[in-house]
Amino acid sequence: MSVEVERFRVPRTAGQVRSFDRACARMDDRLAGHTIRMTLKPARGDDIEKVLMRVRPRPGDVVVVRGRPDAELTAAIRDCGGHAVWQLTATLASLARVLSIDRVLADACVAGAPQRFGPGLVGERVIAVVPACGLVADKVLDPQIRARWRELGWDSALADAISADRHDRVGGTLRVRPTVAVR
């Protein structure tokens, strides 16, 4: 399992501004070309087909579902060619349960929780877990960043999850392909 930790602070120097701009550009590049669709997990009586008709995922779309992961809905979204990302709400103490998500239940899970930095200073911690490749992306937003760019942590975690999802991360021997056709 690989862990990436990124901390966002208000940039104060020219170097920090360049670093912040590069992080934002990297996030924009990873999200480019993906349509992000939000929906709620269906109620117990709802049919999965009704949810798919409401969301209408196309290949490459990212469907962010709020609620506990469900293998049947994840499979239906994958069958349409979309990425199934589950958005969970959690406290900082319960973020550990996100790490145990099975790849059958979700392509990725994103959870956020407030984090205290001192008396009266509350930032945010957003964690994205991609079970297929064993990636955990941890985003920490200082209180000043959280007040100005609250979506930054969520967008960055979502971008990491999308870029890591469905990539071939299998080890082994690399075989060189022939440059001419085999006769």
Short mmCIF file of C-alpha atoms in Angstrom, two decimals:
data_model
loop_
_atom_site.label_atom_id
_atom_site.label_comp_id
_atom_site.label_asym_id
_atom_site.label_seq_id
_atom_site.Cartn_x
_atom_site.Cartn_y
_atom_site.Cartn_z
CA MET A 1 0.00 0.00 0.00
CA SER A 2 1.36 3.43 -0.89
CA VAL A 3 0.47 6.57 1.03
CA GLU A 4 0.66 10.08 -0.40
CA VAL A 5 0.34 12.98 2.03
CA GLU A 6 -0.18 16.49 0.75
CA ARG A 7 -0.62 19.52 3.00
CA PHE A 8 -2.20 22.68 1.66
CA ARG A 9 -1.32 26.00 3.30
CA VAL A 10 -1.76 29.60 2.26
CA PRO A 11 1.28 30.34 0.07
CA ARG A 12 3.42 33.15 1.48
CA THR A 13 6.57 33.09 -0.69
CA ALA A 14 7.11 32.97 -4.45
CA GLY A 15 8.28 29.35 -4.20
CA GLN A 16 5.19 28.34 -2.25
CA VAL A 17 2.97 30.10 -4.82
CA ARG A 18 4.65 28.16 -7.66
CA SER A 19 4.27 24.89 -5.73
CA PHE A 20 0.61 25.66 -5.02
CA ASP A 21 -0.01 26.52 -8.70
CA ARG A 22 1.67 23.28 -9.82
CA ALA A 23 -0.53 21.27 -7.46
CA CYS A 24 -3.66 22.97 -8.82
CA ALA A 25 -2.53 22.43 -12.42
CA ARG A 26 -1.79 18.75 -11.71
CA MET A 27 -5.25 18.37 -10.20
CA ASP A 28 -6.88 20.07 -13.22
CA ASP A 29 -4.97 17.80 -15.62
CA ARG A 30 -6.11 14.68 -13.80
CA LEU A 31 -9.75 15.78 -13.77
CA ALA A 32 -9.72 16.98 -17.40
CA GLY A 33 -11.96 14.97 -19.69
CA HIS A 34 -13.98 13.45 -16.86
CA THR A 35 -17.57 14.44 -16.21
CA ILE A 36 -18.29 14.29 -12.50
CA ARG A 37 -21.84 13.31 -11.58
CA MET A 38 -23.16 13.33 -8.01
CA THR A 39 -26.00 11.21 -6.67
CA LEU A 40 -27.32 9.75 -3.45
CA LYS A 41 -27.26 6.04 -2.71
CA PRO A 42 -30.67 4.59 -3.55
CA ALA A 43 -33.08 3.93 -0.71
CA ARG A 44 -33.85 0.32 0.12
CA GLY A 45 -36.90 0.19 -2.15
CA ASP A 46 -35.30 1.97 -5.12
CA ASP A 47 -34.14 0.06 -8.14
CA ILE A 48 -30.54 0.43 -9.36
CA GLU A 49 -31.87 1.04 -12.89
CA LYS A 50 -33.69 4.16 -11.62
CA VAL A 51 -30.42 5.51 -10.23
CA LEU A 52 -28.62 4.81 -13.51
CA MET A 53 -31.39 6.56 -15.46
CA ARG A 54 -31.08 9.58 -13.17
CA VAL A 55 -27.28 9.74 -13.35
CA ARG A 56 -26.75 8.39 -16.91
CA PRO A 57 -23.05 7.53 -16.61
CA ARG A 58 -21.03 7.30 -19.83
CA PRO A 59 -17.58 5.77 -20.29
CA GLY A 60 -15.00 7.83 -18.41
CA ASP A 61 -17.55 9.58 -16.19
CA VAL A 62 -16.95 9.73 -12.47
CA VAL A 63 -20.05 8.98 -10.42
CA VAL A 64 -19.70 10.18 -6.83
CA VAL A 65 -22.28 8.45 -4.64
CA ARG A 66 -22.98 9.65 -1.12
CA GLY A 67 -23.56 6.83 1.31
CA ARG A 68 -22.15 3.46 2.28
CA PRO A 69 -20.55 1.48 -0.59
CA ASP A 70 -22.76 -1.04 -2.37
CA ALA A 71 -21.33 -3.76 -4.63
CA GLU A 72 -24.40 -3.96 -6.88
CA LEU A 73 -24.48 -0.24 -7.69
CA THR A 74 -20.69 -0.18 -8.15
CA ALA A 75 -20.93 -3.03 -10.66
CA ALA A 76 -23.74 -1.26 -12.55
CA ILE A 77 -21.70 1.97 -12.81
CA ARG A 78 -18.63 0.01 -13.96
CA ASP A 79 -20.73 -1.78 -16.60
CA CYS A 80 -21.58 1.65 -18.06
CA GLY A 81 -17.84 2.46 -18.19
CA GLY A 82 -17.89 4.91 -15.27
CA HIS A 83 -15.77 5.16 -12.14
CA ALA A 84 -17.69 4.49 -8.90
CA VAL A 85 -16.43 6.78 -6.14
CA TRP A 86 -18.16 6.69 -2.78
CA GLN A 87 -18.21 9.82 -0.62
CA LEU A 88 -18.32 9.01 3.06
CA THR A 89 -18.77 11.33 6.00
CA ALA A 90 -16.65 10.50 8.98
CA THR A 91 -14.95 11.81 12.06
CA LEU A 92 -11.18 11.87 12.21
CA ALA A 93 -11.19 8.88 14.57
CA SER A 94 -13.31 6.77 12.19
CA LEU A 95 -11.38 7.47 8.99
CA ALA A 96 -9.50 4.20 9.55
CA ARG A 97 -12.56 2.22 8.47
CA VAL A 98 -12.21 3.74 5.00
CA LEU A 99 -8.88 1.95 4.63
CA SER A 100 -10.57 -1.44 4.79
CA ILE A 101 -12.82 -0.91 1.74
CA ASP A 102 -12.83 -3.88 -0.64
CA ARG A 103 -12.29 -3.32 -4.38
CA VAL A 104 -15.59 -5.09 -5.12
CA LEU A 105 -17.46 -2.42 -3.20
CA ALA A 106 -15.90 0.63 -4.82
CA ASP A 107 -13.37 1.89 -7.33
CA ALA A 108 -12.47 4.53 -4.74
CA CYS A 109 -13.74 6.03 -1.50
CA VAL A 110 -13.27 9.62 -0.41
CA ALA A 111 -13.92 10.68 3.17
CA GLY A 112 -13.38 13.96 4.96
CA ALA A 113 -13.36 15.10 8.55
CA PRO A 114 -12.56 18.29 10.41
CA GLN A 115 -9.15 18.43 12.10
CA ARG A 116 -8.19 20.74 14.95
CA PHE A 117 -4.98 22.75 14.64
CA GLY A 118 -5.35 24.63 17.90
CA PRO A 119 -7.96 26.50 19.94
CA GLY A 120 -10.58 27.75 17.50
CA LEU A 121 -8.58 26.65 14.45
CA VAL A 122 -10.28 23.90 12.45
CA GLY A 123 -8.88 22.59 9.21
CA GLU A 124 -9.90 19.56 7.24
CA ARG A 125 -8.44 16.16 6.39
CA VAL A 126 -9.60 14.36 3.25
CA ILE A 127 -8.57 10.77 2.55
CA ALA A 128 -9.01 8.95 -0.76
CA VAL A 129 -8.59 5.18 -0.86
CA VAL A 130 -8.21 3.26 -4.13
CA PRO A 131 -8.32 -0.43 -3.18
CA ALA A 132 -7.38 -1.79 -6.63
CA CYS A 133 -3.87 -0.35 -6.53
CA GLY A 134 -3.48 0.10 -2.76
CA LEU A 135 -3.30 3.90 -2.83
CA VAL A 136 -4.15 6.11 0.14
CA ALA A 137 -4.07 9.84 -0.63
CA ASP A 138 -4.19 12.02 2.49
CA LYS A 139 -4.93 15.73 2.02
CA VAL A 140 -4.59 18.11 4.96
CA LEU A 141 -6.02 21.62 4.65
CA ASP A 142 -4.89 24.28 7.10
CA PRO A 143 -7.68 26.48 8.52
CA GLN A 144 -6.88 29.46 6.27
CA ILE A 145 -6.96 27.29 3.13
CA ARG A 146 -10.16 25.59 4.26
CA ALA A 147 -11.87 28.96 4.59
CA ARG A 148 -10.87 30.10 1.08
CA TRP A 149 -10.62 26.94 -1.02
CA ARG A 150 -12.65 24.27 0.73
CA GLU A 151 -13.11 22.22 -2.45
CA LEU A 152 -9.34 22.01 -2.97
CA GLY A 153 -8.85 18.97 -0.72
CA TRP A 154 -11.84 17.12 -2.15
CA ASP A 155 -10.92 17.88 -5.75
CA SER A 156 -7.30 16.89 -5.17
CA ALA A 157 -8.27 13.61 -3.48
CA LEU A 158 -10.77 12.86 -6.25
CA ALA A 159 -8.13 13.59 -8.91
CA ASP A 160 -5.69 11.20 -7.23
CA ALA A 161 -8.37 8.51 -7.02
CA ILE A 162 -9.34 8.89 -10.67
CA SER A 163 -5.78 8.87 -11.97
CA ALA A 164 -4.91 5.75 -9.93
CA ASP A 165 -8.13 3.87 -10.66
CA ARG A 166 -7.85 1.05 -13.18
CA HIS A 167 -4.15 1.52 -13.86
CA ASP A 168 -2.09 -1.57 -14.33
CA ARG A 169 0.02 -1.78 -11.15
CA VAL A 170 1.05 -5.41 -11.44
CA GLY A 171 4.70 -6.24 -10.92
CA GLY A 172 6.69 -8.80 -12.85
CA THR A 173 9.10 -9.09 -15.74
CA LEU A 174 8.81 -6.49 -18.48
CA ARG A 175 8.99 -8.07 -21.91
CA VAL A 176 10.11 -6.01 -24.87
CA ARG A 177 7.74 -6.19 -27.82
CA PRO A 178 9.30 -6.95 -31.21
CA THR A 179 9.59 -3.97 -33.54
CA VAL A 180 8.80 -6.11 -36.58
CA ALA A 181 5.96 -8.54 -37.08
CA VAL A 182 6.64 -12.18 -36.25
CA ARG A 183 6.81 -14.34 -39.42
#
